[in-house]
PDB file of C-alpha atoms in Angstrom:
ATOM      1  CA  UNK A  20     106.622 126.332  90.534  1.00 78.00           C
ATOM      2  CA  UNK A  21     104.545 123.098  91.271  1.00 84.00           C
ATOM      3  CA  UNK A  22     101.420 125.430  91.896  1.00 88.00           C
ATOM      4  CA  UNK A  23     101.866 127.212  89.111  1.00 89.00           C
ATOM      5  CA  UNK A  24     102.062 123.881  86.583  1.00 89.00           C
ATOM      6  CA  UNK A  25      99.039 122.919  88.365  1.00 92.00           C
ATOM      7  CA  UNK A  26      96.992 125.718  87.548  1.00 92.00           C
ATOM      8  CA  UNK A  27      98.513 125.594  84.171  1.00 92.00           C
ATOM      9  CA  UNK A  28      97.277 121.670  83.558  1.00 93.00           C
ATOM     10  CA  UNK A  29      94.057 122.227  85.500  1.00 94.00           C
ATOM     11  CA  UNK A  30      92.872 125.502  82.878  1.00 94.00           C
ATOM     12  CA  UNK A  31      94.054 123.334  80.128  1.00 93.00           C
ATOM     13  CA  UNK A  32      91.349 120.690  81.077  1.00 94.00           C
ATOM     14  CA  UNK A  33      88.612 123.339  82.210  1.00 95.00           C
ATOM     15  CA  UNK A  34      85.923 122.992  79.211  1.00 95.00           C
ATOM     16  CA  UNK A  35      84.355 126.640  80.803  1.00 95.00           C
ATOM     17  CA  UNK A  36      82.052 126.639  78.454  1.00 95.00           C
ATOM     18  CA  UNK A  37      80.064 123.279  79.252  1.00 95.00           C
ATOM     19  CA  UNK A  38      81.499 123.748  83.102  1.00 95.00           C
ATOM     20  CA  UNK A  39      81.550 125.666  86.009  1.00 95.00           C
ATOM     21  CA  UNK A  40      85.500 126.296  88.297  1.00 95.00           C
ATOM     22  CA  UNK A  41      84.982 125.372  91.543  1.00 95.00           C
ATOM     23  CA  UNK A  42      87.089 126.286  94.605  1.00 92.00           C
ATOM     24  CA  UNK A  43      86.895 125.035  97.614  1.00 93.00           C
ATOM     25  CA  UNK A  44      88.168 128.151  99.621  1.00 90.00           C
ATOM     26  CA  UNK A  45      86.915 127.762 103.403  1.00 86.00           C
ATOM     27  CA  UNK A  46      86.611 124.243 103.618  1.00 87.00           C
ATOM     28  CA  UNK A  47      82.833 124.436 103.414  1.00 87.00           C
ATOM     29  CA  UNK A  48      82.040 123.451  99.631  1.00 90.00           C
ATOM     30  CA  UNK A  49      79.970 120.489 100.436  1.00 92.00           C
ATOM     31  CA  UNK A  50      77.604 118.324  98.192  1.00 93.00           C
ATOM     32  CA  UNK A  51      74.540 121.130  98.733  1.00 93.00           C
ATOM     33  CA  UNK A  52      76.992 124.350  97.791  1.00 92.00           C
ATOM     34  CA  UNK A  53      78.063 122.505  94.301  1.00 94.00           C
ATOM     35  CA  UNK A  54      74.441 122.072  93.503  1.00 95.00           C
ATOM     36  CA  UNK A  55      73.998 125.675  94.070  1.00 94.00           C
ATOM     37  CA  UNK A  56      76.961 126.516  92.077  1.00 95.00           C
ATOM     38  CA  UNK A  57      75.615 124.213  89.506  1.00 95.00           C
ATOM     39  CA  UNK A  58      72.248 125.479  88.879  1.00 95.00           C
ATOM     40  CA  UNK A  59      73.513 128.765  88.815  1.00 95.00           C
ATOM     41  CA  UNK A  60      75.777 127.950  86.088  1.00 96.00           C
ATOM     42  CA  UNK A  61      73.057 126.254  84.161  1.00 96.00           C
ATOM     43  CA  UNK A  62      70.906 129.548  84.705  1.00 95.00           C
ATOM     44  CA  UNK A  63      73.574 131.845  83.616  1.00 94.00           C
ATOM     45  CA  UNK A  64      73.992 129.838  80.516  1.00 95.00           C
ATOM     46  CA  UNK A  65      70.156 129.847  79.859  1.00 95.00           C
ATOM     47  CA  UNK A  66      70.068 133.605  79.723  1.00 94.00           C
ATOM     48  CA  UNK A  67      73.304 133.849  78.224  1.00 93.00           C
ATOM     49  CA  UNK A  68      74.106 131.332  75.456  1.00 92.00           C
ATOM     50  CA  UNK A  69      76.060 133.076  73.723  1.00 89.00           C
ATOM     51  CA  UNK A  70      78.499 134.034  76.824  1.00 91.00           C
ATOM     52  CA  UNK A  71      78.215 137.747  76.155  1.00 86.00           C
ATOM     53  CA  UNK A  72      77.906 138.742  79.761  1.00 90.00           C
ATOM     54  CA  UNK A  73      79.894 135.530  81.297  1.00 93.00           C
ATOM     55  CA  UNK A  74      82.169 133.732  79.774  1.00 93.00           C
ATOM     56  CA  UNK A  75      84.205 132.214  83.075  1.00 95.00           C
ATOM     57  CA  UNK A  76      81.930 131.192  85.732  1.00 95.00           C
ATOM     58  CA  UNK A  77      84.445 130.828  88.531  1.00 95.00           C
ATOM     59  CA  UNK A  78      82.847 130.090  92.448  1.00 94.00           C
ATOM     60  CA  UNK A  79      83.572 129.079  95.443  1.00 93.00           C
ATOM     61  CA  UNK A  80      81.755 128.205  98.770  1.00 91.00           C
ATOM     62  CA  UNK A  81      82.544 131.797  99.707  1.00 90.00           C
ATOM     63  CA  UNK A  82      81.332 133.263  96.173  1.00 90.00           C
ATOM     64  CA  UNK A  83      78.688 130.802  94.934  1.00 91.00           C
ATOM     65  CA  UNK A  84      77.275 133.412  92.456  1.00 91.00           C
ATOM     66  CA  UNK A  85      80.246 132.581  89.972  1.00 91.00           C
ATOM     67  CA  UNK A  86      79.968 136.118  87.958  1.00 89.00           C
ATOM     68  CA  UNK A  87      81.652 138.502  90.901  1.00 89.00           C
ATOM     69  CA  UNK A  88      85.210 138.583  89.251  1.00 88.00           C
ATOM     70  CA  UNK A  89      84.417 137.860  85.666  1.00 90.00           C
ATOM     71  CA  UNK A  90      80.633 139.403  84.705  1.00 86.00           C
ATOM     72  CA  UNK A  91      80.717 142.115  81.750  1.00 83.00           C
ATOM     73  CA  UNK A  92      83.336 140.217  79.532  1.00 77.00           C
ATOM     74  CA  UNK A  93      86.176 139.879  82.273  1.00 84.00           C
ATOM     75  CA  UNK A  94      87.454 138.146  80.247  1.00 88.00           C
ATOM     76  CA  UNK A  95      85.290 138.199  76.966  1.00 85.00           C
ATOM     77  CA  UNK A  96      84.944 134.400  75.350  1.00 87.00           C
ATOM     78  CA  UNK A  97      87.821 135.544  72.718  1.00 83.00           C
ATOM     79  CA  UNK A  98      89.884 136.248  75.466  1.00 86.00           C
ATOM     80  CA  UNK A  99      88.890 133.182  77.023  1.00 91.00           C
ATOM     81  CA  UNK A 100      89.266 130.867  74.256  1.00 90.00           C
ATOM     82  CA  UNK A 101      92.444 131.975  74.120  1.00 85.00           C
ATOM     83  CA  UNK A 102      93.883 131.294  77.423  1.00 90.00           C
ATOM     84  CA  UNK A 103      92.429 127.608  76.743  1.00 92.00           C
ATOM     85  CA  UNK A 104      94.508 127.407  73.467  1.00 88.00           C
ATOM     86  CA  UNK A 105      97.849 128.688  75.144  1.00 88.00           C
ATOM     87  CA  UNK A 106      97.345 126.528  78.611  1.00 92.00           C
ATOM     88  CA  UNK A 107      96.730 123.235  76.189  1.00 92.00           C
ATOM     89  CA  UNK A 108      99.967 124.296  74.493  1.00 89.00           C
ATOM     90  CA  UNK A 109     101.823 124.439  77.179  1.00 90.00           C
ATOM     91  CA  UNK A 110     101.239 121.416  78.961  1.00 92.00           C
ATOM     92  CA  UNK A 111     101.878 119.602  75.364  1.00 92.00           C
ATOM     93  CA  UNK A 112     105.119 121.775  75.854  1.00 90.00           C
ATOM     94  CA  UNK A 113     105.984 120.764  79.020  1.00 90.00           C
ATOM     95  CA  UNK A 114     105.679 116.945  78.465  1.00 91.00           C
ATOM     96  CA  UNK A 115     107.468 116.874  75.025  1.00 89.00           C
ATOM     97  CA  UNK A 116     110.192 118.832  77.151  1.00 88.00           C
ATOM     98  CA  UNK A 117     110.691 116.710  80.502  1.00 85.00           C
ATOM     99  CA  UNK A 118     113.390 117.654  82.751  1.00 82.00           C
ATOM    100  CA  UNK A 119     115.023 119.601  80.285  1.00 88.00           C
ATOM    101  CA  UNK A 120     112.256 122.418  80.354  1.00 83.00           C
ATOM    102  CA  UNK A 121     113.343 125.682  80.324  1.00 86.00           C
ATOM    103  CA  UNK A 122     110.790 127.933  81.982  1.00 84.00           C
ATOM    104  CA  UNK A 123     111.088 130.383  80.041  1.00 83.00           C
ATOM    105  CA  UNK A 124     110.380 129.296  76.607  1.00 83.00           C
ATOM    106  CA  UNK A 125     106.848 128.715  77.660  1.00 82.00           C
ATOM    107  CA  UNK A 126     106.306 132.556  77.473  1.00 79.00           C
ATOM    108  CA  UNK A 127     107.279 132.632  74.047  1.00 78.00           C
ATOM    109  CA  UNK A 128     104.229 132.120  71.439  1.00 76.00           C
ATOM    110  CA  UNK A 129     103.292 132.149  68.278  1.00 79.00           C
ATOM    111  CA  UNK A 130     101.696 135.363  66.614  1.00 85.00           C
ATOM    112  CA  UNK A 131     100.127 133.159  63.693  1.00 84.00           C
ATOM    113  CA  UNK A 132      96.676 132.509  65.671  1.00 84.00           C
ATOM    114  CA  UNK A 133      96.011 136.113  65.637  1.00 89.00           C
ATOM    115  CA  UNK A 134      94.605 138.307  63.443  1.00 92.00           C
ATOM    116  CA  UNK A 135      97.115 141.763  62.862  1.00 94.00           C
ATOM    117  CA  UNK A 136     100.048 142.366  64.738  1.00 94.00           C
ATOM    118  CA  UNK A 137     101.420 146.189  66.058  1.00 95.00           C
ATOM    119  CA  UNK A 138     104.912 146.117  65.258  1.00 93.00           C
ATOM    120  CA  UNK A 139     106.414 148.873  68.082  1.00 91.00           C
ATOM    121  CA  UNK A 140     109.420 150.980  66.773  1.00 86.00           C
ATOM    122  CA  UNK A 141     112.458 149.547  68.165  1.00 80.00           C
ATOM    123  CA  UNK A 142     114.175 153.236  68.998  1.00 72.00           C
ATOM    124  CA  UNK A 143     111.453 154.040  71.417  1.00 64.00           C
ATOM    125  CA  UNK A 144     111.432 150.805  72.829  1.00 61.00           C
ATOM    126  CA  UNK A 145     114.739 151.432  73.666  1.00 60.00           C
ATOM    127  CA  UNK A 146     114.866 154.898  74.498  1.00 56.00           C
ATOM    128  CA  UNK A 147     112.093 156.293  75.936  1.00 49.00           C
ATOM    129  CA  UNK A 148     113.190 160.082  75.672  1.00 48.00           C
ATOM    130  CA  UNK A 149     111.253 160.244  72.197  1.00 50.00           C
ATOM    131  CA  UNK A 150     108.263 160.119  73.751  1.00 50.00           C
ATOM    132  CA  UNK A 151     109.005 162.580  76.588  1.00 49.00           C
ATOM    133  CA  UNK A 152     109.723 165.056  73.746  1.00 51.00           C
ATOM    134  CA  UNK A 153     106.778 163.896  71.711  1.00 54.00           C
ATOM    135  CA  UNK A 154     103.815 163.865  74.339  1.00 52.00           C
ATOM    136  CA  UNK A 155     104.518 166.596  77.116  1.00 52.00           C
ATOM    137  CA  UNK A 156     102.310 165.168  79.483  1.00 54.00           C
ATOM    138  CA  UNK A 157     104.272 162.430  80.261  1.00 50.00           C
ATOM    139  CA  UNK A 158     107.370 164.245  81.377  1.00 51.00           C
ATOM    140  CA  UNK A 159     107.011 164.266  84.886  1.00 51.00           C
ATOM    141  CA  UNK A 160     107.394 160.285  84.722  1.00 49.00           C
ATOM    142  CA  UNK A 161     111.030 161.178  83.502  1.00 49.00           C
ATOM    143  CA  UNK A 162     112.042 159.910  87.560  1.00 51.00           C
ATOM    144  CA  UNK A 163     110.834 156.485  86.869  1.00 53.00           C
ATOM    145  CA  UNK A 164     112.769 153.721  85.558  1.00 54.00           C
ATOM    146  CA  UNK A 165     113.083 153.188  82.376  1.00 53.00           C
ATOM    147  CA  UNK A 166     111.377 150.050  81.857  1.00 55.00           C
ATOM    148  CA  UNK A 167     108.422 150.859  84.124  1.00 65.00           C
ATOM    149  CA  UNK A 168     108.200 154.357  81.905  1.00 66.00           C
ATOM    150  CA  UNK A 169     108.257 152.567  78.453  1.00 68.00           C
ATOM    151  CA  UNK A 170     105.856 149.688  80.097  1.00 70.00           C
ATOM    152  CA  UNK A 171     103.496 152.527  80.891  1.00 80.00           C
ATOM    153  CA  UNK A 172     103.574 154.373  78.063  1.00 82.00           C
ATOM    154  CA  UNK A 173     102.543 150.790  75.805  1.00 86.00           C
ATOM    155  CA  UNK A 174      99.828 150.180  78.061  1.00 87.00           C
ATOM    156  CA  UNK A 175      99.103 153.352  78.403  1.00 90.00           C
ATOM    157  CA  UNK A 176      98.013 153.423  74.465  1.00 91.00           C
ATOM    158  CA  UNK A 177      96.991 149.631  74.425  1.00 92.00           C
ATOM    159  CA  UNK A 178      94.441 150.886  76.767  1.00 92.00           C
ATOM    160  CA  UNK A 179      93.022 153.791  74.730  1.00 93.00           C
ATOM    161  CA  UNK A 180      93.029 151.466  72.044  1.00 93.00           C
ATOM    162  CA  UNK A 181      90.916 148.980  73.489  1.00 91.00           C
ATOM    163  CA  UNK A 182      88.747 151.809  74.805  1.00 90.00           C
ATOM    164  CA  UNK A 183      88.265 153.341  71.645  1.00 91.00           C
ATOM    165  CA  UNK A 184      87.625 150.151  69.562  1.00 91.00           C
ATOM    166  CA  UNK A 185      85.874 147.832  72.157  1.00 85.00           C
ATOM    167  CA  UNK A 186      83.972 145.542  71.519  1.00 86.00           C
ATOM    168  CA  UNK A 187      85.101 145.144  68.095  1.00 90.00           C
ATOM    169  CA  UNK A 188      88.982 143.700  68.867  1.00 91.00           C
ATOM    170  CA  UNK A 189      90.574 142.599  71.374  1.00 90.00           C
ATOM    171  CA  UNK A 190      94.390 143.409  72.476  1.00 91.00           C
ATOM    172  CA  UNK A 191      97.365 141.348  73.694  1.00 89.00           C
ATOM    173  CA  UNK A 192     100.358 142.951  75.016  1.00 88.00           C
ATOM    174  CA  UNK A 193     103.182 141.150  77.117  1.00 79.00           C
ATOM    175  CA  UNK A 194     104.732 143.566  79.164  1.00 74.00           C
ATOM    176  CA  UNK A 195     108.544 145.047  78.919  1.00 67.00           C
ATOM    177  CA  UNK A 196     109.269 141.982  76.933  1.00 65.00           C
ATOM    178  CA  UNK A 197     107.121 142.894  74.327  1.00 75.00           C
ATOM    179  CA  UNK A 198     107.950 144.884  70.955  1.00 85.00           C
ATOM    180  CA  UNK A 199     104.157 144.017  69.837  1.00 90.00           C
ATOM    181  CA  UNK A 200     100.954 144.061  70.439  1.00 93.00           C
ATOM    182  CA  UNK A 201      98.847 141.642  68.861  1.00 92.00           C
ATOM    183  CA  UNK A 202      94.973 141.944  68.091  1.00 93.00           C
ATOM    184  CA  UNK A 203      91.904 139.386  67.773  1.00 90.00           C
ATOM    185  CA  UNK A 204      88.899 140.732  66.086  1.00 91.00           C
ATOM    186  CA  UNK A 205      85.697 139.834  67.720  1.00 86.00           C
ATOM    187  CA  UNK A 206      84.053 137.553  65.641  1.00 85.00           C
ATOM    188  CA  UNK A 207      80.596 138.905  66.252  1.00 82.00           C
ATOM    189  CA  UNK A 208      80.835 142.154  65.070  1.00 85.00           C
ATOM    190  CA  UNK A 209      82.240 140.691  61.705  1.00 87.00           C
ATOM    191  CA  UNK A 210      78.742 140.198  60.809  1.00 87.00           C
ATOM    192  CA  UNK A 211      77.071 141.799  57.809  1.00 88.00           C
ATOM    193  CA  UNK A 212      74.331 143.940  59.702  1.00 87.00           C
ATOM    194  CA  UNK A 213      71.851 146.959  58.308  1.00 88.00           C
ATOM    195  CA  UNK A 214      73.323 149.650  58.832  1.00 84.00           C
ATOM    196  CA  UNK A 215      71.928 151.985  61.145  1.00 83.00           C
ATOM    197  CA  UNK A 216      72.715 155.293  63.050  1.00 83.00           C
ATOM    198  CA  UNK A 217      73.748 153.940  66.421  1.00 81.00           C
ATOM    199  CA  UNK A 218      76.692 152.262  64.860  1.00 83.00           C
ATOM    200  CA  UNK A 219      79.613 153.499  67.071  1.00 82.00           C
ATOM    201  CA  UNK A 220      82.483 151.883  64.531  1.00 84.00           C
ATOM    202  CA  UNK A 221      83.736 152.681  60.802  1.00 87.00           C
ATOM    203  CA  UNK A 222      81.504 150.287  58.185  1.00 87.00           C
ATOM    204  CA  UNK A 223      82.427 150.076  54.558  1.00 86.00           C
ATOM    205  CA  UNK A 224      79.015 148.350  52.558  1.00 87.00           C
ATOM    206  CA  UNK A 225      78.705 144.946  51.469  1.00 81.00           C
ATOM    207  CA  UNK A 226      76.774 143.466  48.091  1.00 64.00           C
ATOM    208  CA  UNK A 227      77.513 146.374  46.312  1.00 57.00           C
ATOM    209  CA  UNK A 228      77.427 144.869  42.788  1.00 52.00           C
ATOM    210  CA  UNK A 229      74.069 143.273  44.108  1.00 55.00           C
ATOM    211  CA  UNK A 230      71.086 145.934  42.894  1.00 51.00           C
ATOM    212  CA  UNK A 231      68.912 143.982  43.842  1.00 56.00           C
ATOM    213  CA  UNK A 232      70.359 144.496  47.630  1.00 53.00           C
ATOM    214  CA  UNK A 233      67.876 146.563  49.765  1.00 52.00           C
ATOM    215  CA  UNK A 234      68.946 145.400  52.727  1.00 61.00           C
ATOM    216  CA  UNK A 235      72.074 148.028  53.135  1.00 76.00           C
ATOM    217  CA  UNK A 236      74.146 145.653  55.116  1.00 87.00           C
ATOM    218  CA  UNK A 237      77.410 146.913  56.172  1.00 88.00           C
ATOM    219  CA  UNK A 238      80.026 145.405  57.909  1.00 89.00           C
ATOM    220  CA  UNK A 239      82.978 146.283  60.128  1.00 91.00           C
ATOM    221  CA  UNK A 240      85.108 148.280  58.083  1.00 92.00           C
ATOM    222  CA  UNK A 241      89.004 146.921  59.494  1.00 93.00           C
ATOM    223  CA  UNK A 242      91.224 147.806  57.070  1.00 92.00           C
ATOM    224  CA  UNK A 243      90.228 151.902  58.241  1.00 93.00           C
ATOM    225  CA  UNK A 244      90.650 151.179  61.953  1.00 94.00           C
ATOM    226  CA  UNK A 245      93.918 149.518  61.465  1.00 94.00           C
ATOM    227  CA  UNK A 246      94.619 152.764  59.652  1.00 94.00           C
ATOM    228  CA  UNK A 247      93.491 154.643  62.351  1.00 94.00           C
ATOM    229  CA  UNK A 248      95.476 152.644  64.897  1.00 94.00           C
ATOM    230  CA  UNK A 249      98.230 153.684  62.920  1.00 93.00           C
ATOM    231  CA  UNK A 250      97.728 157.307  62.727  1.00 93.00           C
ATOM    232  CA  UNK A 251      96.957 157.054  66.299  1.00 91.00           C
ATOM    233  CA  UNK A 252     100.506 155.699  67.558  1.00 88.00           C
ATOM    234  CA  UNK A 253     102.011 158.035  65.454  1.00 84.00           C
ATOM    235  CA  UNK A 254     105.939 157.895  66.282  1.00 80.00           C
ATOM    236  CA  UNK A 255     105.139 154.574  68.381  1.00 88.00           C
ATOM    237  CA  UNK A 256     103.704 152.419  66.178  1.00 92.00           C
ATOM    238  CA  UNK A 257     106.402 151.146  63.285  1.00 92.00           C
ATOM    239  CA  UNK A 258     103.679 148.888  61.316  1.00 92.00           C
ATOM    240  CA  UNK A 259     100.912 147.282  61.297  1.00 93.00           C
ATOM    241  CA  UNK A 260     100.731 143.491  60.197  1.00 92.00           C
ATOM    242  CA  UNK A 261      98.016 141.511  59.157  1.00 92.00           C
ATOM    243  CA  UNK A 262      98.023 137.993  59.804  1.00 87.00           C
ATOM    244  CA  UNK A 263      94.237 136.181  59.309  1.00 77.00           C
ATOM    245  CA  UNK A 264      91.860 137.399  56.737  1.00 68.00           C
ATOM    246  CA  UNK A 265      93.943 139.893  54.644  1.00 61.00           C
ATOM    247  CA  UNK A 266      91.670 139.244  51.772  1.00 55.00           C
ATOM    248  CA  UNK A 267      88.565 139.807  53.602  1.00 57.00           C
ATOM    249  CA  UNK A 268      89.681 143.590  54.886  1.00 60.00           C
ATOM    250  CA  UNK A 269      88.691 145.229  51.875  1.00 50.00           C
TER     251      UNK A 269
END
């Protein structure tokens, strides 16, 4: 427990955007091997301000190059930002709460920061022989128990989801605990941008009572994948809720 409210206070202090994480793993991360660490970091943040590729830069003396675990968007800077916001509430938790702390209760956050929630139906929750009858190619899990089966089956589809939509949002599910999955849309891709043919996501137009518009900006058309999320889970997926930006879906 004591290491695990230690790495809980330390990410809450980690500013990872304006520092590098530093571990000192064989004993050997001297005054030389942070300078290394640190001009690295400086270098990756030169070439990417933005944080597209590298949003974590975690090294060590071992792993000085900081990227190995967390280049490509692993995690992306949403995801990041995030885990910043819940590890800052939770230490402000844990001190309001003292002795009388109740482990548990940490695990149990608000949906209001996100942006649309996946309300799971509660009958397959519960009983995971609708989807044996439903998708046949799940049947020979039927052995397994029957959390593990209805854990697989959410993150099963969370997965495809995130596959199918990625970059755009981002997905949050917590496990056999969990009767939702809740969704961040990337902020970048929110953009107005001309619309082109390499666009790999539904677009609806923007400025459309503006003639004088030549640009043909479009932007990221939500309200249709939502829709499409929906259609998607079919017999799974009970609703879909949105929580930031109704007005702005369109």
């Amino acid at each position: 427990m004591a290491g695990f409210l230690r790495t809980l206070h330390l990410i809450s202090r980690w500013d990872w955007q304006q520092e590098p994480l530093m571990v000192d793993l064989g004993g050997d991360l001297d005054h030389d091997a942070i300078e290394v660490i640190r001009t690295r970091f400086s270098a990756w943040r030169n070439v990417d301000p933005a944080m597209n590729a590298v949003s974590l830069f975690v090294a060590s003396d071992i792993d000085p190059d900081g990227g190995t675990w967390t280049q490509h968007e692993m995690p992306p800077k949403v995801v990041a930002a995030r885990m910043s916001t819940l590890a800052n509430a939770a230490v402000k938790f844990l001190r309001e709460k003292g002795l009388s702390l109740n482990i548990q209760d940490l695990f149990y956050t608000s949906l209001a920061p996100y942006d649309f929630i996946i309300n799971l139906r509660p009958e397959i929750i519960r009983d995971h022989s609708a989807l044996l009858t439903k998708y046949k190619n799940i049947q020979h899990e039927d052995s397994a128990p029957h959390g593990d089966r209805k854990l697989r089956a959410v993150e099963s589809f969370v997965r495809d989801l995130q596959s199918c939509y990625s970059p755009n949002l981002h997905l949050f599910y917590g496990g056999d605990q969990g009767d939702v999955i809740a969704g961040l849309w990337n902020p970048h891709t929110l953009k107005p941008k001309s619309w082109n043919l390499k666009m790999a996501y539904s677009t609806s137009p923007t400025g459309l009572g503006d003639i004088e518009n030549r640009d043909h900006e479009v932007v990221l058309n939500r309200r249709s994948i939502l829709n499409e999320i929906s259609r998607l889970g079919d017999s799974m997926v009970e609703s879909v809720e949105v929580i930031n930006g109704e007005k702005d879906l369109g």
